[in-house]
Coordinates of C-alpha atoms in Angstrom, one line a residue:
M1 CA 58.6 43.0 -9.1
S2 CA 59.7 39.8 -10.7
R3 CA 57.6 36.7 -10.9
A4 CA 60.0 34.9 -8.6
T5 CA 59.8 37.6 -5.9
H6 CA 56.0 37.8 -6.3
G7 CA 55.7 34.1 -5.8
L8 CA 58.0 34.1 -2.8
I9 CA 56.1 36.9 -1.1
L10 CA 52.8 35.3 -1.7
A11 CA 54.0 32.0 -0.4
T12 CA 55.5 33.6 2.7
L13 CA 52.3 35.5 3.4
L14 CA 50.2 32.4 3.1
V15 CA 52.4 30.4 5.4
L16 CA 52.5 33.2 8.0
A17 CA 48.7 33.7 7.8
G18 CA 48.1 30.0 8.3
L19 CA 50.5 29.8 11.2
A20 CA 49.2 33.0 12.8
I21 CA 45.6 31.7 12.8
F22 CA 46.7 28.3 14.1
T23 CA 48.8 29.9 16.9
W24 CA 45.9 32.3 17.9
K25 CA 43.4 29.4 18.2
V26 CA 45.8 27.3 20.3
G27 CA 47.0 30.2 22.5
A28 CA 43.7 32.1 23.0
F29 CA 41.2 29.3 23.2
G30 CA 43.3 26.2 23.9
F31 CA 42.3 24.2 20.8
P32 CA 44.1 20.9 21.2
V33 CA 46.9 20.1 18.8
T34 CA 46.5 16.3 19.2
P35 CA 43.2 14.4 19.2
D36 CA 43.7 12.7 22.6
E37 CA 44.1 15.8 24.7
T38 CA 41.8 16.2 27.7
S39 CA 41.3 19.0 30.2
S40 CA 40.1 19.1 33.7
V41 CA 36.8 20.8 34.8
W42 CA 35.4 21.1 38.3
T43 CA 31.8 20.5 39.1
V44 CA 30.8 22.5 42.2
Q45 CA 27.5 21.9 44.0
A46 CA 25.9 23.8 46.9
Q47 CA 23.2 21.8 48.7
I48 CA 21.0 24.0 51.0
E49 CA 18.5 22.6 53.5
V50 CA 15.9 24.9 55.1
D51 CA 12.9 24.3 57.4
P52 CA 10.1 26.6 56.2
G53 CA 7.9 28.6 58.6
D54 CA 4.4 30.0 58.2
A55 CA 5.4 32.9 56.0
A56 CA 6.5 33.0 52.4
L57 CA 9.9 31.4 51.9
K58 CA 12.9 33.1 50.4
V59 CA 16.5 31.8 50.2
D60 CA 19.3 33.9 48.8
L61 CA 22.6 32.3 47.7
K62 CA 25.7 34.2 46.6
L63 CA 27.0 32.9 43.3
P64 CA 30.5 32.7 42.0
T65 CA 31.0 35.9 39.9
R66 CA 34.7 36.9 39.5
T67 CA 36.9 33.8 39.8
P68 CA 40.5 34.6 38.8
G69 CA 42.1 31.6 37.1
Y70 CA 38.7 30.0 36.3
D71 CA 35.7 30.6 34.1
L72 CA 32.2 29.4 34.5
T73 CA 30.9 27.2 31.7
D74 CA 27.6 25.8 32.9
E75 CA 25.3 26.2 35.9
H76 CA 22.0 24.8 37.0
F77 CA 19.4 25.6 39.7
I78 CA 17.6 22.5 41.0
S79 CA 14.5 22.8 43.2
R80 CA 10.9 21.7 43.2
G81 CA 8.1 24.2 43.4
F82 CA 10.4 27.2 43.8
G83 CA 10.7 30.2 41.6
V84 CA 14.3 31.2 40.8
A85 CA 15.6 34.6 40.0
V86 CA 19.2 35.5 39.3
D87 CA 20.6 38.9 39.9
D88 CA 23.4 39.4 37.4
D89 CA 25.3 42.1 39.2
P90 CA 28.7 42.2 37.4
W91 CA 30.5 42.4 40.8
Q92 CA 28.4 40.0 42.8
R93 CA 25.8 37.7 41.4
S94 CA 23.1 36.0 43.5
A95 CA 20.2 33.7 43.2
S96 CA 16.9 33.9 45.0
W97 CA 14.6 30.9 45.5
T98 CA 11.0 31.8 46.5
Q99 CA 7.9 29.9 47.4
R100 CA 4.5 31.1 48.8
R101 CA 3.9 28.0 51.0
A102 CA 6.2 25.1 51.9
A103 CA 5.2 22.4 54.4
N104 CA 8.3 20.2 54.9
R105 CA 12.0 20.6 54.9
Q106 CA 13.2 21.8 51.5
T107 CA 16.4 21.0 49.7
L108 CA 17.8 23.3 47.1
F109 CA 20.7 22.7 44.7
Y110 CA 23.0 24.9 42.8
R111 CA 25.5 23.2 40.4
S112 CA 28.1 24.9 38.2
V113 CA 31.1 23.8 36.1
F114 CA 34.4 25.6 36.0
Y115 CA 37.5 25.3 33.9
Q116 CA 40.9 26.9 34.1
N117 CA 41.4 30.2 32.3
D118 CA 44.3 32.5 32.6
R119 CA 42.2 35.5 31.6
P120 CA 42.9 38.4 34.1
V121 CA 39.9 39.2 36.3
E122 CA 39.4 42.3 38.4
L123 CA 38.3 41.2 41.9
A124 CA 36.2 44.3 42.8
P125 CA 35.7 47.9 41.6
T126 CA 38.1 50.5 42.7
P127 CA 37.3 51.2 46.4
R128 CA 37.1 54.3 48.4
F129 CA 39.5 54.9 51.2
P130 CA 38.0 53.5 54.4
S131 CA 37.4 55.7 57.5
P132 CA 39.7 54.9 60.5
P133 CA 37.8 52.8 63.1
A134 CA 37.0 54.2 66.5
L135 CA 37.6 51.7 69.2
E136 CA 37.4 51.7 73.0
E137 CA 40.5 51.9 75.1
P138 CA 42.9 50.2 75.3
F139 CA 42.3 48.9 71.8
Q140 CA 42.5 52.3 70.1
T141 CA 45.9 53.0 71.7
A142 CA 47.2 49.6 70.7
L143 CA 45.9 50.0 67.2
T144 CA 47.6 53.4 66.8
E145 CA 50.9 52.0 68.0
I146 CA 50.7 49.0 65.7
V147 CA 50.0 51.2 62.7
D148 CA 52.8 53.6 63.6
E149 CA 55.3 50.7 64.0
V150 CA 54.2 48.9 60.8
R151 CA 54.3 52.1 58.8
S152 CA 57.8 52.8 59.9
E153 CA 58.9 49.3 58.8
S154 CA 57.2 49.3 55.4
A155 CA 57.5 51.3 52.1
D156 CA 54.1 51.0 50.4
V157 CA 50.7 49.5 50.7
V158 CA 51.7 46.0 49.8
S159 CA 54.6 45.9 52.1
F160 CA 52.5 47.4 54.9
A161 CA 50.0 44.6 54.5
A162 CA 52.7 42.0 54.4
Q163 CA 54.2 43.4 57.6
V164 CA 50.9 43.3 59.4
L165 CA 50.4 39.7 58.5
V166 CA 53.9 38.8 59.6
Q167 CA 53.2 40.3 63.0
L168 CA 49.8 38.6 63.2
N169 CA 51.4 35.2 62.5
D170 CA 54.4 35.8 64.9
P171 CA 54.4 32.9 67.4
A172 CA 55.3 35.5 70.1
P173 CA 53.4 38.6 69.2
D174 CA 54.0 41.9 71.1
D175 CA 51.5 43.1 73.7
N176 CA 49.6 45.3 71.3
M177 CA 49.0 42.5 68.7
A178 CA 48.3 40.0 71.5
L179 CA 45.5 42.2 72.7
F180 CA 43.7 41.8 69.4
L181 CA 44.6 38.1 69.0
E182 CA 43.7 37.0 72.5
G183 CA 41.4 39.8 73.7
P184 CA 37.6 40.0 74.0
L185 CA 37.0 41.2 70.4
G186 CA 37.0 37.6 69.1
L187 CA 38.2 38.5 65.7
D188 CA 40.0 36.1 63.4
R189 CA 43.3 37.0 61.7
A190 CA 41.6 38.2 58.5
H191 CA 39.4 40.7 60.3
I192 CA 42.2 41.9 62.6
A193 CA 44.3 42.5 59.5
R194 CA 41.5 44.5 57.9
L195 CA 41.0 46.4 61.1
I196 CA 44.6 47.4 61.3
M197 CA 44.8 48.4 57.6
S198 CA 41.6 50.3 57.8
A199 CA 43.3 52.4 60.6
A200 CA 45.9 53.1 57.9
R201 CA 43.2 53.9 55.4
I202 CA 44.1 51.0 53.2
P203 CA 41.1 49.4 51.3
V204 CA 40.7 45.7 52.1
I205 CA 38.1 43.2 50.9
M206 CA 37.4 39.6 52.1
L207 CA 37.7 36.8 49.5
N208 CA 35.6 33.8 50.4
G209 CA 36.2 30.7 48.4
I210 CA 37.0 27.0 48.3
D211 CA 39.9 24.8 47.4
L212 CA 39.0 23.0 44.2
G213 CA 42.0 20.6 44.6
A214 CA 40.5 19.1 47.7
Q215 CA 37.6 17.4 45.7
S216 CA 35.7 17.2 48.9
R217 CA 32.0 16.3 49.5
D218 CA 32.0 18.9 52.3
A219 CA 34.3 21.6 51.2
Q220 CA 35.0 24.3 53.8
F221 CA 35.1 28.0 52.9
E222 CA 38.4 29.8 53.4
T223 CA 38.8 33.6 53.7
L224 CA 41.7 35.5 52.1
I225 CA 42.2 39.3 52.0
A226 CA 43.0 41.6 49.1
V227 CA 44.4 45.0 49.6
H228 CA 44.2 47.8 47.0
D229 CA 47.2 50.0 46.4
G230 CA 45.5 52.5 44.2
S231 CA 46.0 50.5 41.0
N232 CA 45.7 46.8 41.7
W233 CA 44.4 44.2 44.2
T234 CA 47.0 42.1 45.9
V235 CA 45.9 38.9 47.6
F236 CA 47.2 37.6 51.0
D237 CA 46.5 34.5 53.0
P238 CA 46.0 35.9 56.5
R239 CA 47.0 32.5 58.1
T240 CA 50.4 32.3 56.4
A241 CA 51.1 35.8 55.1
D242 CA 51.7 34.3 51.7
R243 CA 51.1 36.7 48.8
G244 CA 49.1 35.7 45.8
L245 CA 46.0 33.6 45.1
P246 CA 46.7 29.9 46.1
S247 CA 46.6 27.4 43.2
G248 CA 43.1 25.8 43.0
F249 CA 41.4 28.5 45.1
L250 CA 38.0 29.4 43.6
V251 CA 36.8 32.9 44.8
W252 CA 33.1 32.4 45.4
Y253 CA 32.2 35.8 46.7
T254 CA 33.6 38.9 48.4
G255 CA 32.6 40.7 51.6
D256 CA 31.4 39.7 55.1
D257 CA 27.9 38.7 54.3
P258 CA 26.9 35.0 54.7
L259 CA 26.9 32.7 51.7
V260 CA 23.2 31.9 52.3
S261 CA 20.5 34.1 53.9
T262 CA 16.9 33.1 54.4
A263 CA 13.5 34.8 55.1
G264 CA 10.5 32.8 56.4
A265 CA 12.6 29.7 57.0
D266 CA 15.4 28.4 59.2
L267 CA 18.7 27.4 57.5
R268 CA 19.5 23.8 58.5
S269 CA 22.7 23.2 56.5
V270 CA 24.8 24.3 53.6
R271 CA 27.1 21.7 52.0
I272 CA 29.6 22.4 49.2
S273 CA 31.0 19.5 47.2
V274 CA 33.6 19.6 44.5
R275 CA 34.4 16.9 41.9
E276 CA 37.1 17.0 39.2
R277 CA 36.7 15.2 35.9
S278 CA 38.3 15.2 32.5
V279 CA 36.6 16.3 29.3
S280 CA 37.6 16.7 25.7
A281 CA 40.0 19.6 25.2
L282 CA 38.2 20.4 22.0
D283 CA 34.8 20.7 23.6
L284 CA 36.4 22.9 26.3
A285 CA 38.1 25.1 23.7
T286 CA 34.8 25.5 21.9
E287 CA 33.2 26.6 25.2
R288 CA 36.0 29.1 25.8
A289 CA 35.6 30.6 22.3
E290 CA 31.8 30.9 22.8
T291 CA 32.3 32.4 26.3
A292 CA 34.7 35.0 24.8
G293 CA 32.1 35.9 22.2
S294 CA 34.3 34.7 19.3
K295 CA 32.5 33.8 16.0
I296 CA 35.2 31.2 15.2
T297 CA 33.1 28.3 16.2
E298 CA 30.2 29.4 14.0
F299 CA 32.4 29.3 10.9
S300 CA 34.2 26.1 11.8
L301 CA 34.0 22.8 10.0
L302 CA 33.1 21.4 13.4
A303 CA 29.8 23.3 13.2
L304 CA 28.7 21.1 10.2
P305 CA 26.6 18.0 10.6
L306 CA 28.6 14.9 11.6
D307 CA 28.1 13.2 8.3
L308 CA 29.5 16.2 6.4
Q309 CA 32.4 16.4 8.9
A310 CA 33.3 12.8 8.0
V311 CA 33.2 13.8 4.3
Y312 CA 35.5 16.8 4.8
E313 CA 37.8 14.8 7.0
I314 CA 38.7 12.9 3.8
L315 CA 38.4 15.7 1.3
L316 CA 40.8 17.9 3.3
L317 CA 43.4 15.2 3.2
I318 CA 43.6 15.4 -0.6
P319 CA 45.7 18.6 -0.5
V320 CA 48.1 16.8 1.8
G321 CA 48.4 14.0 -0.8
A322 CA 48.7 16.5 -3.7
F323 CA 51.5 18.4 -1.9
M324 CA 53.3 15.1 -1.3
I325 CA 53.0 14.2 -5.0
A326 CA 54.4 17.6 -6.0
L327 CA 57.3 17.0 -3.6
L328 CA 58.0 13.5 -4.9
R329 CA 57.8 14.5 -8.5
N330 CA 59.5 17.9 -8.5
V331 CA 62.2 17.4 -5.8
V332 CA 62.7 13.6 -5.6
G333 CA 62.0 13.0 -9.3
L334 CA 59.7 9.9 -9.1
R335 CA 57.6 9.1 -12.2
S336 CA 53.9 8.5 -12.2
F337 CA 50.9 8.4 -14.5
G338 CA 48.9 11.6 -14.1
T339 CA 49.2 14.2 -11.5
F340 CA 46.4 13.3 -9.1
M341 CA 45.9 9.6 -9.9
P342 CA 48.0 8.4 -7.0
V343 CA 46.0 10.6 -4.6
L344 CA 42.7 9.1 -5.8
I345 CA 44.1 5.6 -5.6
A346 CA 45.4 6.3 -2.1
I347 CA 41.9 7.4 -1.0
A348 CA 40.5 4.1 -2.4
F349 CA 43.2 2.2 -0.4
R350 CA 41.6 3.7 2.8
E351 CA 38.7 1.3 2.1
T352 CA 40.5 -1.7 0.6
Q353 CA 43.6 -1.4 2.9
L354 CA 47.0 -1.2 1.4
V355 CA 48.1 -4.7 0.5
A356 CA 44.7 -5.8 -0.8
G357 CA 44.3 -2.5 -2.7
I358 CA 47.7 -2.9 -4.5
I359 CA 46.8 -6.5 -5.5
L360 CA 43.3 -5.5 -6.8
F361 CA 44.7 -2.4 -8.6
T362 CA 47.4 -4.5 -10.3
L363 CA 44.9 -7.1 -11.2
V364 CA 42.5 -4.7 -12.9
V365 CA 45.1 -2.7 -14.6
G366 CA 47.0 -5.8 -15.8
V367 CA 43.9 -7.5 -17.3
G368 CA 42.6 -4.2 -18.7
L369 CA 46.0 -3.6 -20.4
L370 CA 45.6 -7.0 -22.2
F371 CA 42.2 -5.9 -23.5
R372 CA 43.7 -2.6 -24.5
F373 CA 46.4 -4.3 -26.6
Y374 CA 43.7 -6.3 -28.3
L375 CA 41.7 -3.1 -29.1
E376 CA 44.8 -1.6 -30.6
K377 CA 44.6 -4.2 -33.4
L378 CA 41.1 -2.9 -34.3
R379 CA 42.4 0.6 -35.0
L380 CA 39.6 2.4 -33.2
L381 CA 39.2 6.1 -32.9
L382 CA 40.3 7.7 -29.6
V383 CA 37.0 8.4 -27.9
P384 CA 35.4 5.0 -28.7
R385 CA 38.6 3.3 -27.6
L386 CA 38.6 5.1 -24.3
S387 CA 34.9 4.3 -23.9
A388 CA 35.6 0.7 -24.6
V389 CA 38.5 0.6 -22.0
L390 CA 36.2 2.2 -19.4
I391 CA 33.5 -0.4 -20.1
I392 CA 36.0 -3.2 -19.8
V393 CA 37.3 -1.7 -16.5
V394 CA 33.7 -1.6 -15.1
M395 CA 33.1 -5.2 -16.2
L396 CA 36.4 -6.4 -14.7
M397 CA 35.5 -4.7 -11.4
A398 CA 32.1 -6.3 -11.4
V399 CA 33.6 -9.8 -12.2
V400 CA 36.2 -9.4 -9.4
S401 CA 33.4 -8.4 -6.9
V402 CA 31.2 -11.4 -7.9
L403 CA 34.1 -13.9 -7.8
S404 CA 35.2 -12.5 -4.4
Q405 CA 31.7 -12.9 -3.1
R406 CA 31.6 -16.5 -4.2
L407 CA 35.0 -17.3 -2.8
G408 CA 34.2 -15.5 0.5
L409 CA 36.9 -12.9 0.1
Q410 CA 35.2 -9.8 1.4
V411 CA 38.2 -7.6 0.6
G412 CA 37.6 -8.2 -3.1
L413 CA 34.2 -6.4 -2.9
S414 CA 36.0 -3.2 -2.2
V415 CA 37.3 -3.1 -5.7
A416 CA 34.1 -1.2 -6.6
L417 CA 35.6 1.8 -4.7
F418 CA 38.4 2.3 -7.2
P419 CA 37.9 5.4 -9.3
M420 CA 37.1 3.6 -12.6
V421 CA 37.7 6.6 -14.9
I422 CA 41.2 7.1 -13.4
V423 CA 41.9 3.3 -13.8
A424 CA 40.8 3.5 -17.4
M425 CA 43.0 6.5 -18.1
V426 CA 46.0 4.7 -16.4
I427 CA 45.5 1.7 -18.8
E428 CA 45.3 4.0 -21.8
R429 CA 48.4 6.0 -20.7
M430 CA 50.3 2.8 -19.9
S431 CA 49.6 1.3 -23.2
V432 CA 50.7 4.4 -25.1
V433 CA 54.0 4.6 -23.2
W434 CA 54.4 0.8 -23.8
E435 CA 54.1 1.3 -27.5
E436 CA 55.8 4.7 -28.0
Q437 CA 58.7 4.3 -25.5
S438 CA 59.3 0.9 -24.1
P439 CA 57.7 -1.7 -21.9
A440 CA 60.3 -0.9 -19.2
D441 CA 59.2 2.7 -19.1
A442 CA 55.5 1.8 -18.9
L443 CA 56.2 -0.6 -16.0
L444 CA 58.5 1.9 -14.3
D445 CA 55.8 4.6 -14.5
G446 CA 53.2 2.1 -13.2
A447 CA 55.4 1.1 -10.3
G448 CA 56.1 4.7 -9.5
S449 CA 52.4 5.5 -9.5
L450 CA 51.7 2.6 -7.1
F451 CA 54.6 3.6 -4.9
I452 CA 53.4 7.2 -4.6
A453 CA 49.9 6.1 -4.0
A454 CA 51.0 3.7 -1.2
L455 CA 53.1 6.5 0.3
A456 CA 50.2 9.0 0.1
Y457 CA 48.0 6.4 1.7
L458 CA 50.4 6.0 4.7
V459 CA 50.7 9.8 5.1
M460 CA 47.0 10.5 4.7
G461 CA 46.3 7.7 7.2
I462 CA 48.1 9.5 10.0
D463 CA 45.4 10.5 12.5
L464 CA 47.3 13.7 13.5
F465 CA 47.0 15.1 9.9
A466 CA 43.3 14.3 9.7
W467 CA 42.9 16.1 13.1
W468 CA 44.9 19.2 12.0
V469 CA 43.0 19.7 8.7
L470 CA 39.6 19.3 10.3
V471 CA 40.3 21.4 13.5
F472 CA 42.8 23.8 11.9
P473 CA 41.8 24.1 8.2
E474 CA 43.9 27.3 8.1
L475 CA 46.9 25.0 7.9
L476 CA 45.9 24.4 4.3
L477 CA 47.1 28.0 3.7
V478 CA 50.6 26.8 4.9
L479 CA 50.3 23.9 2.5
L480 CA 49.3 26.2 -0.3
G481 CA 52.2 28.6 0.4
L482 CA 54.7 25.7 0.4
T483 CA 53.2 24.3 -2.9
I484 CA 53.6 27.7 -4.5
A485 CA 57.2 27.9 -3.3
L486 CA 57.7 24.4 -4.6
G487 CA 56.4 25.5 -8.0
R488 CA 59.3 28.0 -8.3
Y489 CA 61.9 25.2 -7.7
T490 CA 63.8 24.6 -10.9
G491 CA 66.9 22.8 -9.5
Y492 CA 68.0 19.2 -9.8
R493 CA 65.9 16.4 -8.6
L494 CA 67.4 13.8 -6.2
T495 CA 67.1 11.1 -8.8
E496 CA 69.0 13.2 -11.3
L497 CA 71.8 13.8 -8.8
V498 CA 72.1 10.0 -8.6
R499 CA 71.7 9.5 -12.3
F500 CA 74.4 12.1 -13.3
R501 CA 76.7 11.5 -10.3
E502 CA 79.5 10.5 -12.7
L503 CA 79.4 13.9 -14.4
A504 CA 79.9 15.6 -11.1
K505 CA 83.3 13.8 -10.5

C-alpha cells in the first residue's frame, strides 16, 4: 500500500468515525446541534384529597408505567406524615401512602415530568384469548348476530375491531347495536366494543390516559382500547373509531381498576393538572442518555467542573485555528511567521478584541524590532540575543500596561495576555527576514501573520464552533482526517495560480 493510499484511507476512516459518533448522539439521544435549542417537557401532577376514618389509612395510586411516545425523567411523592412505597411492576407501577392515624383531611401529591421519546414501548404483555361472555337474552342473541355480521365484513383482527367501532359510532345503529347502546346495561362505547370483541375471542385492554396538549389544571381521563392481533397491539379511539394513539395522549395505566383506591378513608377528590414548559435540549439529551443507560455522559467533557469546561472550550478551538492555518498556507498560499503563532495571537485577541489587539501587537512588535536592530550592532550570540529580545518584550508590555492605566485606557492592560515568547520569536524572525531577504518580505510576512490571526479569531469566535467542539468533541476526528488529507496536497496554491497566470496563457 502506497503512502498516499494509506493516508487517504486513514483520513477517510477518521472522518467517518467522527461523523458516525456525531450522528449517533444527535439521532439516538437528541443532543442539540445549536446552543439555543430547547425542548418541551410536561409536568403532570395528581392531587388526592381523602377524609381519614378511625382505622389505619392507605391510599393506592396507579403510576404511569408504559407511555408510548414519552419517557419519565423525574417524579416526586409529596405528603406529610405518610410512608410511601412504590411497586415497580414492569407492566403497572403503583404507589401506596400509608399512615397509622390521621385526624383531618389529608392531601397527597404525585408529580412527574415527561419528555417526548420515539422509543417503541409494548403496552402490555402478550394476552390470553378471552372467554366469550355469557349474557342474558336478548343480549346474547344480539351479541351473536353482531359478531357474525362483523366477521363477515372483516378480514382480520384489526379490521374486525375497526368495523365494530364504525357500527358503534353509526348515527343510526341497527337494532342489535342499539340494544347495547341504549339498553339497560349502561356500558360506554369502549366497554361495548370490548364485550363484542371478547365474544370473538379478541384480546382487548383499556388504555386510560390524559391529553398533555390540553395543559389543564383539571385534566380529564380518557379511555382508548387496544386490540392484540397475535403480534402487536393496535390502538383505537372508541368515540371516533380512529386508529393509532392520538398525539399528546399520555397512557397513565391500563385496565378497569380506578386510578385511586383507599382503605380506612373516604376519597374526596382527585385532580390531575398538566403544565408544559421549555428546557435546555442539552439537559434533556443528557437525561435521555442516562435513562437509556449510556455511559456517554460519564465520559463527556460536560461532566467536568465548570471552570475546566471553560478552559477546554478555548483549548478545543485551537485545532480549528490550526486547520485553518494549514488551509490558508497550503491551499491559499498565504505567508506567516511560524506555524502556530497566528493561532496563539488569535486566542489573545479574544481578550483584547480584534482592533485593539492588532494595534497593541503592531506596537509591541514594531518597538521590539527597533531594539532588535540595535542589538544586531552588538554582535551577540544567538541565545543571549533571544533572551534580550524576550526581556525587552516583557518590559514593553509592562510599559504599555502602566501607560494605559495612567491614561485610563483599560484595553491597553490586556497586552499582558499576549504570548510573550511567541512575540519575541516573531521579532527575531522578522529581523532575520528583513536582513537576509528584504524589508518588503518581512513586512509581507508580518502582515500575513496578522491577517491569518485576525481570520482565525473571527472563525474561532463563532459560537457554533465552540458549541460543537465542546458537546461533540468527536468532530475533532473529522478535523484530523481533513488535516491529514490536506497534508497530502501537493498541487498549486491559489496565490501561485494568480502569480503565474501569464504562463498559463
